[in-house]
CSV table of N, CA and C in Angstrom, one decimal:
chain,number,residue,atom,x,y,z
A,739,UNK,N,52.0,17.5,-220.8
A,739,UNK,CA,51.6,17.4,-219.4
A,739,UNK,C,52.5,16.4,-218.7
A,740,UNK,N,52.8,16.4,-217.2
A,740,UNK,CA,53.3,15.7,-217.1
A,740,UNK,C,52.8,14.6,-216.2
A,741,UNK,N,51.9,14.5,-216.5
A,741,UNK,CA,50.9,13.1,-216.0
A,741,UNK,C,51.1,12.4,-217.1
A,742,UNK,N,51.1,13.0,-218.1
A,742,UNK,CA,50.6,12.0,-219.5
A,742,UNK,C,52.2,11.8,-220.9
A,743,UNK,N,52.3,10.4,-220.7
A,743,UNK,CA,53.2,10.3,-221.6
A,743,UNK,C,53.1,9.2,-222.8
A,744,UNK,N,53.3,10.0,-223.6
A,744,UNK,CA,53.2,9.0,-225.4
A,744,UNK,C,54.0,8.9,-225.9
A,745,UNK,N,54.2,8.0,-226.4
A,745,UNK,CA,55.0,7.6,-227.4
A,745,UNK,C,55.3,6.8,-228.6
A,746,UNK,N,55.2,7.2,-229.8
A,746,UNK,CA,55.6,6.0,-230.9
A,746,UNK,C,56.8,6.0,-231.1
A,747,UNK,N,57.2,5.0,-231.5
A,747,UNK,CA,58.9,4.4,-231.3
A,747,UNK,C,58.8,3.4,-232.5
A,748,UNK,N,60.0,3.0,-233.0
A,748,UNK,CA,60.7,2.2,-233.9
A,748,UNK,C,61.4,1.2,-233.0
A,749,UNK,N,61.9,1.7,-231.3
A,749,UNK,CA,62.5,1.1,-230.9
A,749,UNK,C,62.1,0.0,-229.7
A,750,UNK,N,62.8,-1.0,-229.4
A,750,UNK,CA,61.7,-2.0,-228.3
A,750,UNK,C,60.9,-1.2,-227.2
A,751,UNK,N,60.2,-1.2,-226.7
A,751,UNK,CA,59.6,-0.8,-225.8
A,751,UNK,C,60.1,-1.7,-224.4
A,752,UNK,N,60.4,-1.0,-223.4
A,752,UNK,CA,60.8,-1.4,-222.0
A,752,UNK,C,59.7,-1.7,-220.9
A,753,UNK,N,59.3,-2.4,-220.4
A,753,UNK,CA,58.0,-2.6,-220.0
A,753,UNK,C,58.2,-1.7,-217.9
A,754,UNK,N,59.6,-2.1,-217.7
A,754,UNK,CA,60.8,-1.3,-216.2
A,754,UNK,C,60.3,0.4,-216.8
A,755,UNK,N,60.7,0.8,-217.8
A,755,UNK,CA,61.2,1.9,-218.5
A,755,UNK,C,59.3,2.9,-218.2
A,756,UNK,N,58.4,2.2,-218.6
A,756,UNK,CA,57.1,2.5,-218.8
A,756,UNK,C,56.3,2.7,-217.5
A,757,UNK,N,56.6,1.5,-216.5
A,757,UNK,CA,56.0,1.6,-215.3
A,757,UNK,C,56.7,2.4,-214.4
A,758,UNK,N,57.8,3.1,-214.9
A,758,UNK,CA,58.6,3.9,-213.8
A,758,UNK,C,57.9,5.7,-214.2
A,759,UNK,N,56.8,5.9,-215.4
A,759,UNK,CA,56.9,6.7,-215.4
A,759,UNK,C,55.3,7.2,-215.0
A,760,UNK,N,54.7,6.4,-214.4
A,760,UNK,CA,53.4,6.2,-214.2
A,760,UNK,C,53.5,6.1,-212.0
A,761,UNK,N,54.4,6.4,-211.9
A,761,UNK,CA,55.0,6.0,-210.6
A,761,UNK,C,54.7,7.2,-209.8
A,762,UNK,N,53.8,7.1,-208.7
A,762,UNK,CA,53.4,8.4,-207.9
A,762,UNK,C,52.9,7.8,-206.4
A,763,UNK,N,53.9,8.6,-205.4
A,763,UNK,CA,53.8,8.1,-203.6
A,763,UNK,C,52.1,8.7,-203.4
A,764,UNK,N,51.1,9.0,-204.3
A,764,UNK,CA,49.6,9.0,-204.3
A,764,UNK,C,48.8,7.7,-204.7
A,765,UNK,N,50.1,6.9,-205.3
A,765,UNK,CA,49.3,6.0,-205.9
A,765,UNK,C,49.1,4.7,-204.9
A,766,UNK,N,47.9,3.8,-205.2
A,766,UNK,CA,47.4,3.0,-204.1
A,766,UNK,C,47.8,1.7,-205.1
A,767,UNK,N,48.0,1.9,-206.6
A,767,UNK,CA,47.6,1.0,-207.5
A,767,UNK,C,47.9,1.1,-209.0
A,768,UNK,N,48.5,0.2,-210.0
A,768,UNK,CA,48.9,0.7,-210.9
A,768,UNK,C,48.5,-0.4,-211.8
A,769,UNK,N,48.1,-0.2,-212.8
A,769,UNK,CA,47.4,-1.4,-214.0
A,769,UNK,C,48.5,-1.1,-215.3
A,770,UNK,N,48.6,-2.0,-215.7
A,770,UNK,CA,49.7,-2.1,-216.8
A,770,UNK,C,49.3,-3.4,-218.0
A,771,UNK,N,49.0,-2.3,-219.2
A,771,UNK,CA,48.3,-4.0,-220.1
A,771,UNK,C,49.5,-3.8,-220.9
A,772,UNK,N,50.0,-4.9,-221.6
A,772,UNK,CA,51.3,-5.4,-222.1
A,772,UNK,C,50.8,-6.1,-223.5
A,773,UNK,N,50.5,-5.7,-224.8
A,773,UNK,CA,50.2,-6.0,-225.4
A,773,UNK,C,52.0,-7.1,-226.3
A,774,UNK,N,51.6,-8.8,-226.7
A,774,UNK,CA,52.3,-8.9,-227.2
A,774,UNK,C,52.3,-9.8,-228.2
A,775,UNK,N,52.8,-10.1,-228.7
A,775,UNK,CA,53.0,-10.8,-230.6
A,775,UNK,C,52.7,-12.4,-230.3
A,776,UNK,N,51.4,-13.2,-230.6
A,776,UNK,CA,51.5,-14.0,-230.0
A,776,UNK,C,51.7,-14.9,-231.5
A,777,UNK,N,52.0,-16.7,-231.5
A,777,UNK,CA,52.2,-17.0,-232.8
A,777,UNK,C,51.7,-17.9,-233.5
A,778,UNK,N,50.2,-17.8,-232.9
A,778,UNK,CA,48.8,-17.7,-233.7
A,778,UNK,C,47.7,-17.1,-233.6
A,779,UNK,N,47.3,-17.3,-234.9
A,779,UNK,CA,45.8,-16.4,-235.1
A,779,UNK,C,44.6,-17.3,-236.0
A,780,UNK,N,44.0,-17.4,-235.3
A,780,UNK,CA,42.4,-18.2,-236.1
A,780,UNK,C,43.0,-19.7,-236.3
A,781,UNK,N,44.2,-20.3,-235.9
A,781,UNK,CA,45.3,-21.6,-236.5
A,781,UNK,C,45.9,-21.5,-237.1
A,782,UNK,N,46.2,-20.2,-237.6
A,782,UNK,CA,47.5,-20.0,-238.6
A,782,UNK,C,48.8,-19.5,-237.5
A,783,UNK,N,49.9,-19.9,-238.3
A,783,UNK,CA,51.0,-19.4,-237.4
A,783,UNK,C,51.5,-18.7,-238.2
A,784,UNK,N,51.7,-18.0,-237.1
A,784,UNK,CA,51.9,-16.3,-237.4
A,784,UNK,C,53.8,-16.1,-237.0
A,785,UNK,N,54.6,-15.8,-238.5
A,785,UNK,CA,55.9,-15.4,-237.8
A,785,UNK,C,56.6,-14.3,-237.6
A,786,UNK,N,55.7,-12.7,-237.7
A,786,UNK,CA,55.6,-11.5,-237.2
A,786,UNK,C,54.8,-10.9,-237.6
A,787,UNK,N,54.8,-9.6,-237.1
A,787,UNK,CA,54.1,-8.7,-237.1
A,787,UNK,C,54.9,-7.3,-237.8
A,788,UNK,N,53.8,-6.5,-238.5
A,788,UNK,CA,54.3,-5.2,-238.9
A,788,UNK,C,53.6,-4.5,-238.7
A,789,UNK,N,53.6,-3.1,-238.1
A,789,UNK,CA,53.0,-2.1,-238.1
A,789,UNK,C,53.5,-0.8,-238.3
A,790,UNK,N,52.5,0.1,-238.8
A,790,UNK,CA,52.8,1.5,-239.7
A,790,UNK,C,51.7,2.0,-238.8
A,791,UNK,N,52.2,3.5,-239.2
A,791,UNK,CA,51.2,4.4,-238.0
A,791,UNK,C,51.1,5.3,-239.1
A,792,UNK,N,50.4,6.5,-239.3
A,792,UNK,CA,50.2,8.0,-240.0
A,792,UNK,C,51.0,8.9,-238.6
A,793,UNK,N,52.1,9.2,-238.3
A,793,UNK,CA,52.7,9.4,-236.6
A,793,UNK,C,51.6,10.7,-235.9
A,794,UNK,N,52.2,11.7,-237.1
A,794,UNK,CA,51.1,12.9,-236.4
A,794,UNK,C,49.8,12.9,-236.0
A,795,UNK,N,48.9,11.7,-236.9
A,795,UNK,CA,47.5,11.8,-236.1
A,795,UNK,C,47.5,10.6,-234.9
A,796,UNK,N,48.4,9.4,-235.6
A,796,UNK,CA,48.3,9.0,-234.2
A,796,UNK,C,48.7,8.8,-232.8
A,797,UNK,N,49.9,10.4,-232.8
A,797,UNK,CA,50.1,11.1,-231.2
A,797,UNK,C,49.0,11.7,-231.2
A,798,UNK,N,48.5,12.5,-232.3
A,798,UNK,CA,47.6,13.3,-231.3
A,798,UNK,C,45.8,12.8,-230.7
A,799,UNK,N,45.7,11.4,-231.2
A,799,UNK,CA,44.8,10.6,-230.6
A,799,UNK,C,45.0,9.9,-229.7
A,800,UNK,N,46.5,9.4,-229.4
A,800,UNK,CA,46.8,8.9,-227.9
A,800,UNK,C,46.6,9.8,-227.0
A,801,UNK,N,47.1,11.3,-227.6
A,801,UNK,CA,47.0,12.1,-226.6
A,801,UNK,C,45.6,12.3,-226.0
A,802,UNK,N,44.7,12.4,-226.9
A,802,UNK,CA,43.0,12.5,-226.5
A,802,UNK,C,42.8,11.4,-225.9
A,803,UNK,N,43.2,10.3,-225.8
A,803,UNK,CA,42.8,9.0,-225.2
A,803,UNK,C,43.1,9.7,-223.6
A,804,UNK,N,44.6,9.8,-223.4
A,804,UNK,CA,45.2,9.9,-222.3
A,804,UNK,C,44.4,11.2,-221.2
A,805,UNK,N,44.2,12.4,-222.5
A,805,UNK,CA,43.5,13.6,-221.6
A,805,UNK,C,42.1,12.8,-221.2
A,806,UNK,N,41.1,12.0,-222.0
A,806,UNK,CA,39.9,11.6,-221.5
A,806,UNK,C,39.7,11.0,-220.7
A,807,UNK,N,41.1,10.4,-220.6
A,807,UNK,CA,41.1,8.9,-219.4
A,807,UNK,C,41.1,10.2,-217.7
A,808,UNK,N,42.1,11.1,-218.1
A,808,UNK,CA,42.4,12.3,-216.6
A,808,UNK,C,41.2,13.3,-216.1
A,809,UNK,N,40.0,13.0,-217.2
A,809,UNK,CA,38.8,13.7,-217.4
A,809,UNK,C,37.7,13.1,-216.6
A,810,UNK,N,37.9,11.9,-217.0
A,810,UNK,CA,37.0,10.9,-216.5
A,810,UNK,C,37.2,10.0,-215.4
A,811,UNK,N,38.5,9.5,-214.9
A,811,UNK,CA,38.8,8.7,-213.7
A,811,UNK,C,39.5,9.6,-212.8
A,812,UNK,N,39.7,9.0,-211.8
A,812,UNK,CA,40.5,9.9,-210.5
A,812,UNK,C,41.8,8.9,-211.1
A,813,UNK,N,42.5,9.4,-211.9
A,813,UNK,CA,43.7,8.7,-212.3
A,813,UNK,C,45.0,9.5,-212.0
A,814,UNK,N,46.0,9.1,-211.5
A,814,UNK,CA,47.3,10.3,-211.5
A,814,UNK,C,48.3,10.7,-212.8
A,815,UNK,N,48.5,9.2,-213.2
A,815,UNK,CA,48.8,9.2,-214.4
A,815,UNK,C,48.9,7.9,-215.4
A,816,UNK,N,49.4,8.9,-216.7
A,816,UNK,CA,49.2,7.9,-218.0
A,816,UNK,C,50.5,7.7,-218.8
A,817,UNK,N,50.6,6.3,-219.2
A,817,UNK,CA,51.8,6.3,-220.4
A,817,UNK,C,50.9,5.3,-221.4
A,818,UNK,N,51.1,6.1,-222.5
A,818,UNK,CA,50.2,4.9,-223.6
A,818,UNK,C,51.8,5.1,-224.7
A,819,UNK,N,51.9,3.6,-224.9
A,819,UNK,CA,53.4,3.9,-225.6
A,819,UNK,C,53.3,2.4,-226.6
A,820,UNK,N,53.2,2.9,-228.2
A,820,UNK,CA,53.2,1.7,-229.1
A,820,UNK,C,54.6,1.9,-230.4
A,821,UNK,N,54.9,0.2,-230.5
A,821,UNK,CA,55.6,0.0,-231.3
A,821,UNK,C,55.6,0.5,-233.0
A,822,UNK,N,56.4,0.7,-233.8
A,822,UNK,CA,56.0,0.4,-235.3
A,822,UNK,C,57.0,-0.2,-235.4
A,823,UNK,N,56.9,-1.2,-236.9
A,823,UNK,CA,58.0,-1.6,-237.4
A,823,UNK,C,57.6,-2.8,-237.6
A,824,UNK,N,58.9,-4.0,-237.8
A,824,UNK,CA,58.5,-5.4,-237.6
A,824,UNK,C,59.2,-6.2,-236.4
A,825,UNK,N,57.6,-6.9,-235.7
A,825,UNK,CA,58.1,-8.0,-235.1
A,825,UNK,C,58.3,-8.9,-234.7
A,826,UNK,N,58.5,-9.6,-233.8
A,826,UNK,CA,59.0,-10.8,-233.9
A,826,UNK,C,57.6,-11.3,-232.7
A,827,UNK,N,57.5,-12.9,-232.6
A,827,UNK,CA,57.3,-13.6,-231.5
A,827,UNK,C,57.2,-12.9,-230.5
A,828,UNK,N,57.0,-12.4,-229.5
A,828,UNK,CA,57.4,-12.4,-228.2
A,828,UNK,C,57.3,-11.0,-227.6
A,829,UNK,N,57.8,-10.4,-229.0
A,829,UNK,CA,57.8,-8.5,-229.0
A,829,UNK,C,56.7,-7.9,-228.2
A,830,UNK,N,56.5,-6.7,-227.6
A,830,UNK,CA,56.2,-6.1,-227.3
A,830,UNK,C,55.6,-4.5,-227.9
A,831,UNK,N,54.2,-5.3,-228.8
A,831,UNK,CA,54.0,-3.7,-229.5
A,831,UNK,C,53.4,-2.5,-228.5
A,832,UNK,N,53.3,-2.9,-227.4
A,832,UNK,CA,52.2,-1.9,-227.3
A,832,UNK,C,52.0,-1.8,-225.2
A,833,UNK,N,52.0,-1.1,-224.7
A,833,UNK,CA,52.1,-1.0,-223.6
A,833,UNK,C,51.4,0.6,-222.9
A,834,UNK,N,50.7,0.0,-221.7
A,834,UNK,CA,49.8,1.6,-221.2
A,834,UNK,C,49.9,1.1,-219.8
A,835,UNK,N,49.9,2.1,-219.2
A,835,UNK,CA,50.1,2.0,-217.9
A,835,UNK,C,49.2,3.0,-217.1
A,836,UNK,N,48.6,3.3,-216.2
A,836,UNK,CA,48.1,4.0,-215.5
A,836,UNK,C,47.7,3.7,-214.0
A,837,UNK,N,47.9,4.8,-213.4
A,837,UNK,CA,48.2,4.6,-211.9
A,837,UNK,C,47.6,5.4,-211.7
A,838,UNK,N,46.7,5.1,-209.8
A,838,UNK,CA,45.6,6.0,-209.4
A,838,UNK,C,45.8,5.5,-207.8
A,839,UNK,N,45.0,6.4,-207.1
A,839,UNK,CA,44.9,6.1,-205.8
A,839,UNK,C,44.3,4.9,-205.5
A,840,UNK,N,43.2,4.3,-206.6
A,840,UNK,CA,42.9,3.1,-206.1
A,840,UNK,C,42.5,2.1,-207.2
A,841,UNK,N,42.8,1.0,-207.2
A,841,UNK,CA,42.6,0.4,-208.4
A,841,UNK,C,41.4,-0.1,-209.4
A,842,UNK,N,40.1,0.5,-208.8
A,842,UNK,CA,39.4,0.2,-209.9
A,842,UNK,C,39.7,1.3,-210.7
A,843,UNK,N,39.6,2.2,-210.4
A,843,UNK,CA,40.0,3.4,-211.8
A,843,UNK,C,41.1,2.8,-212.1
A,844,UNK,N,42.3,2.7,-212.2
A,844,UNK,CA,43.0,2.0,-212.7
A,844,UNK,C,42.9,1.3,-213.9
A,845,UNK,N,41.9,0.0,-213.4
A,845,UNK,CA,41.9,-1.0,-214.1
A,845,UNK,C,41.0,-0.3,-215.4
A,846,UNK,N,40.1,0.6,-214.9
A,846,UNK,CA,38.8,0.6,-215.7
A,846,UNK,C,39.7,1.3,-217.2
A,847,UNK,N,40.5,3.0,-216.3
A,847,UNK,CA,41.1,3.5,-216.9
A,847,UNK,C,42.1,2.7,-218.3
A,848,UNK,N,42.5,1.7,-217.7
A,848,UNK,CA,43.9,1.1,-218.7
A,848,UNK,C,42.8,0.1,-219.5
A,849,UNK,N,42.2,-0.4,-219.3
A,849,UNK,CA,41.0,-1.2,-220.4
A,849,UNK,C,40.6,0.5,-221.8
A,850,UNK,N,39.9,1.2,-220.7
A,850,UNK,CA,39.9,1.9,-221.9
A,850,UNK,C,40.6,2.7,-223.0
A,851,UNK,N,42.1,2.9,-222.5
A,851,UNK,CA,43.0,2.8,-223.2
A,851,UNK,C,43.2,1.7,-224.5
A,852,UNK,N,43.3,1.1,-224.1
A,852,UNK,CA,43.6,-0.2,-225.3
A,852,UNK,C,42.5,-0.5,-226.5
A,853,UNK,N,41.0,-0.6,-225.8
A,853,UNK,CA,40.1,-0.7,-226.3
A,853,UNK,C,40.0,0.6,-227.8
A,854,UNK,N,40.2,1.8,-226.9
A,854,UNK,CA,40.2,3.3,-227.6
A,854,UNK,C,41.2,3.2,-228.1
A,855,UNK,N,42.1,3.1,-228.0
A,855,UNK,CA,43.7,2.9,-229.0
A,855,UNK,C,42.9,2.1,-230.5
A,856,UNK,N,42.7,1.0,-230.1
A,856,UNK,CA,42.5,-0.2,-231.1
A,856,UNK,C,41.6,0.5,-232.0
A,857,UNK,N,40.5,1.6,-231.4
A,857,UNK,CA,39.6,2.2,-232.6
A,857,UNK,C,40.0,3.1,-233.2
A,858,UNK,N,40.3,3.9,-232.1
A,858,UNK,CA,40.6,5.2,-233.1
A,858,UNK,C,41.9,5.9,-233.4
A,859,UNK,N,43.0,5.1,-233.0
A,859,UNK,CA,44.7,5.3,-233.7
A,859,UNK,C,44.8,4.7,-235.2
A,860,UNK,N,45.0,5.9,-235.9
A,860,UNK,CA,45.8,5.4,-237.2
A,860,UNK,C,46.8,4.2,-237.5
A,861,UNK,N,46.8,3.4,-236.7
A,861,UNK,CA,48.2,2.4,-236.5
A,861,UNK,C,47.5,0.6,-237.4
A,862,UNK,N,48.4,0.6,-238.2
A,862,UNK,CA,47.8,-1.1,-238.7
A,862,UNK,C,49.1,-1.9,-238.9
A,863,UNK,N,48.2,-3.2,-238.9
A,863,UNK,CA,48.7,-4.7,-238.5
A,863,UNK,C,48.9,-5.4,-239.7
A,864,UNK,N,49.9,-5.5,-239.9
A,864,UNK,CA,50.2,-6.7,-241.1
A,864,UNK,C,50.4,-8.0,-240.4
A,865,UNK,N,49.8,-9.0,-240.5
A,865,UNK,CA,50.4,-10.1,-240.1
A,865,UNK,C,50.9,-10.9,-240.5
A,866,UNK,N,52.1,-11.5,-240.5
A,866,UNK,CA,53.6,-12.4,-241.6
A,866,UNK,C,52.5,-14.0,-241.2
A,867,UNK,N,52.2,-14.7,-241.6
A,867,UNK,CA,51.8,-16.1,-241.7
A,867,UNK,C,53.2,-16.6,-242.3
A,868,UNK,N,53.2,-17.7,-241.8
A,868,UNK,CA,53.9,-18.8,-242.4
A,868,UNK,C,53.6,-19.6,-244.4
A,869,UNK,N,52.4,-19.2,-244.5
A,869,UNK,CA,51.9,-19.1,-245.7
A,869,UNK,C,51.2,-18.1,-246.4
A,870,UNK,N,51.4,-16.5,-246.0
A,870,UNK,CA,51.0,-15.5,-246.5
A,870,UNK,C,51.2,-14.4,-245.6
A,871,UNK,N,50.4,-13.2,-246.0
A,871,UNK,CA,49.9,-12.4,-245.3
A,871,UNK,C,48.6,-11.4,-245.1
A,872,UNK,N,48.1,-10.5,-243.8
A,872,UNK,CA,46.9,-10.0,-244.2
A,872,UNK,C,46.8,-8.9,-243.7
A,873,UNK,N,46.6,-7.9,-244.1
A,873,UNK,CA,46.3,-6.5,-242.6
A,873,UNK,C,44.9,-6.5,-242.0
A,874,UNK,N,45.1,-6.3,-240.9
A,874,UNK,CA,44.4,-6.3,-240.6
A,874,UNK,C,44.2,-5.1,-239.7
A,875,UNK,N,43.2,-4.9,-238.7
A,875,UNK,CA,43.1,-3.7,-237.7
A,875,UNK,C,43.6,-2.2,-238.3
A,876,UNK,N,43.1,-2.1,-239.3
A,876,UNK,CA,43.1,-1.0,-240.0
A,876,UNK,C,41.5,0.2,-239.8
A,877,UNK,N,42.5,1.4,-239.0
A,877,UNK,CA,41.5,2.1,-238.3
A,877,UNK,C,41.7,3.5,-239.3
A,878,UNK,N,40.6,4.4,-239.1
A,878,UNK,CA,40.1,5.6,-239.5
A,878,UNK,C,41.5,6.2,-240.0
């Protein structure tokens, strides 16, 4: 569809790259959540991140995210687009964007994105500690 765009990647994610594709002269409003590698957790320091996906089920659950979000909100469009691999500090796993005539759909729309990503995408978290490691966010 061309409202709706996914993607998993190996490669950095562009945050310019992502908001240009969510871009519509209907839109009043655009919400963009930017998920990023921060370098702690619970006090431990954390010196990256790894993540693995199952790819085929988890495009085709972004995809149901994205159709439910155009089901549900007066939204124009969607990019739900996440990293795998290993990161660093600062990286950028994970990025959604959606744009609508007015911004509470918007906002409501791009919350439930992330929230619904986090449950029900195949995608998990290894987290590098400085003294170990753990996975975590390990979904269905």
């Amino acid at each position: 569809m061309e409202n709706i765009n996914i993607k998993l990647s190996d490669e950095d994610l562009v945050l310019s790259a992502v908001a240009q594709l969510v871009e519509s002269n209907a839109a009043g409003g655009t919400c963009i959540f930017i998920g990023t590698v921060r370098d702690m957790t619970k006090g431990r320091t954390v010196v990256s991140l790894a993540f693995e996906a199952y790819a085929p089920m988890a495009l085709s659950e972004m995809q149901k995210i994205a159709n439910n979000v155009l089901a549900k909100w007066p939204v124009l469009k969607v990019a739900i687009h996440h990293r795998i691999g290993d990161l660093k500090i600062g990286a950028i796993p994970v990025i959604i964007a959606v744009s609508a005539a007015h911004r509470q759909a918007a906002f409501e729309a791009c919350q439930y994105c992330i929230d619904t990503l986090k449950e029900t995408v195949p995608i998990w978290k290894k987290e590098i500690f400085d003294d170990g490691e753990v996975w975590v966010s390990a979904h269905p």
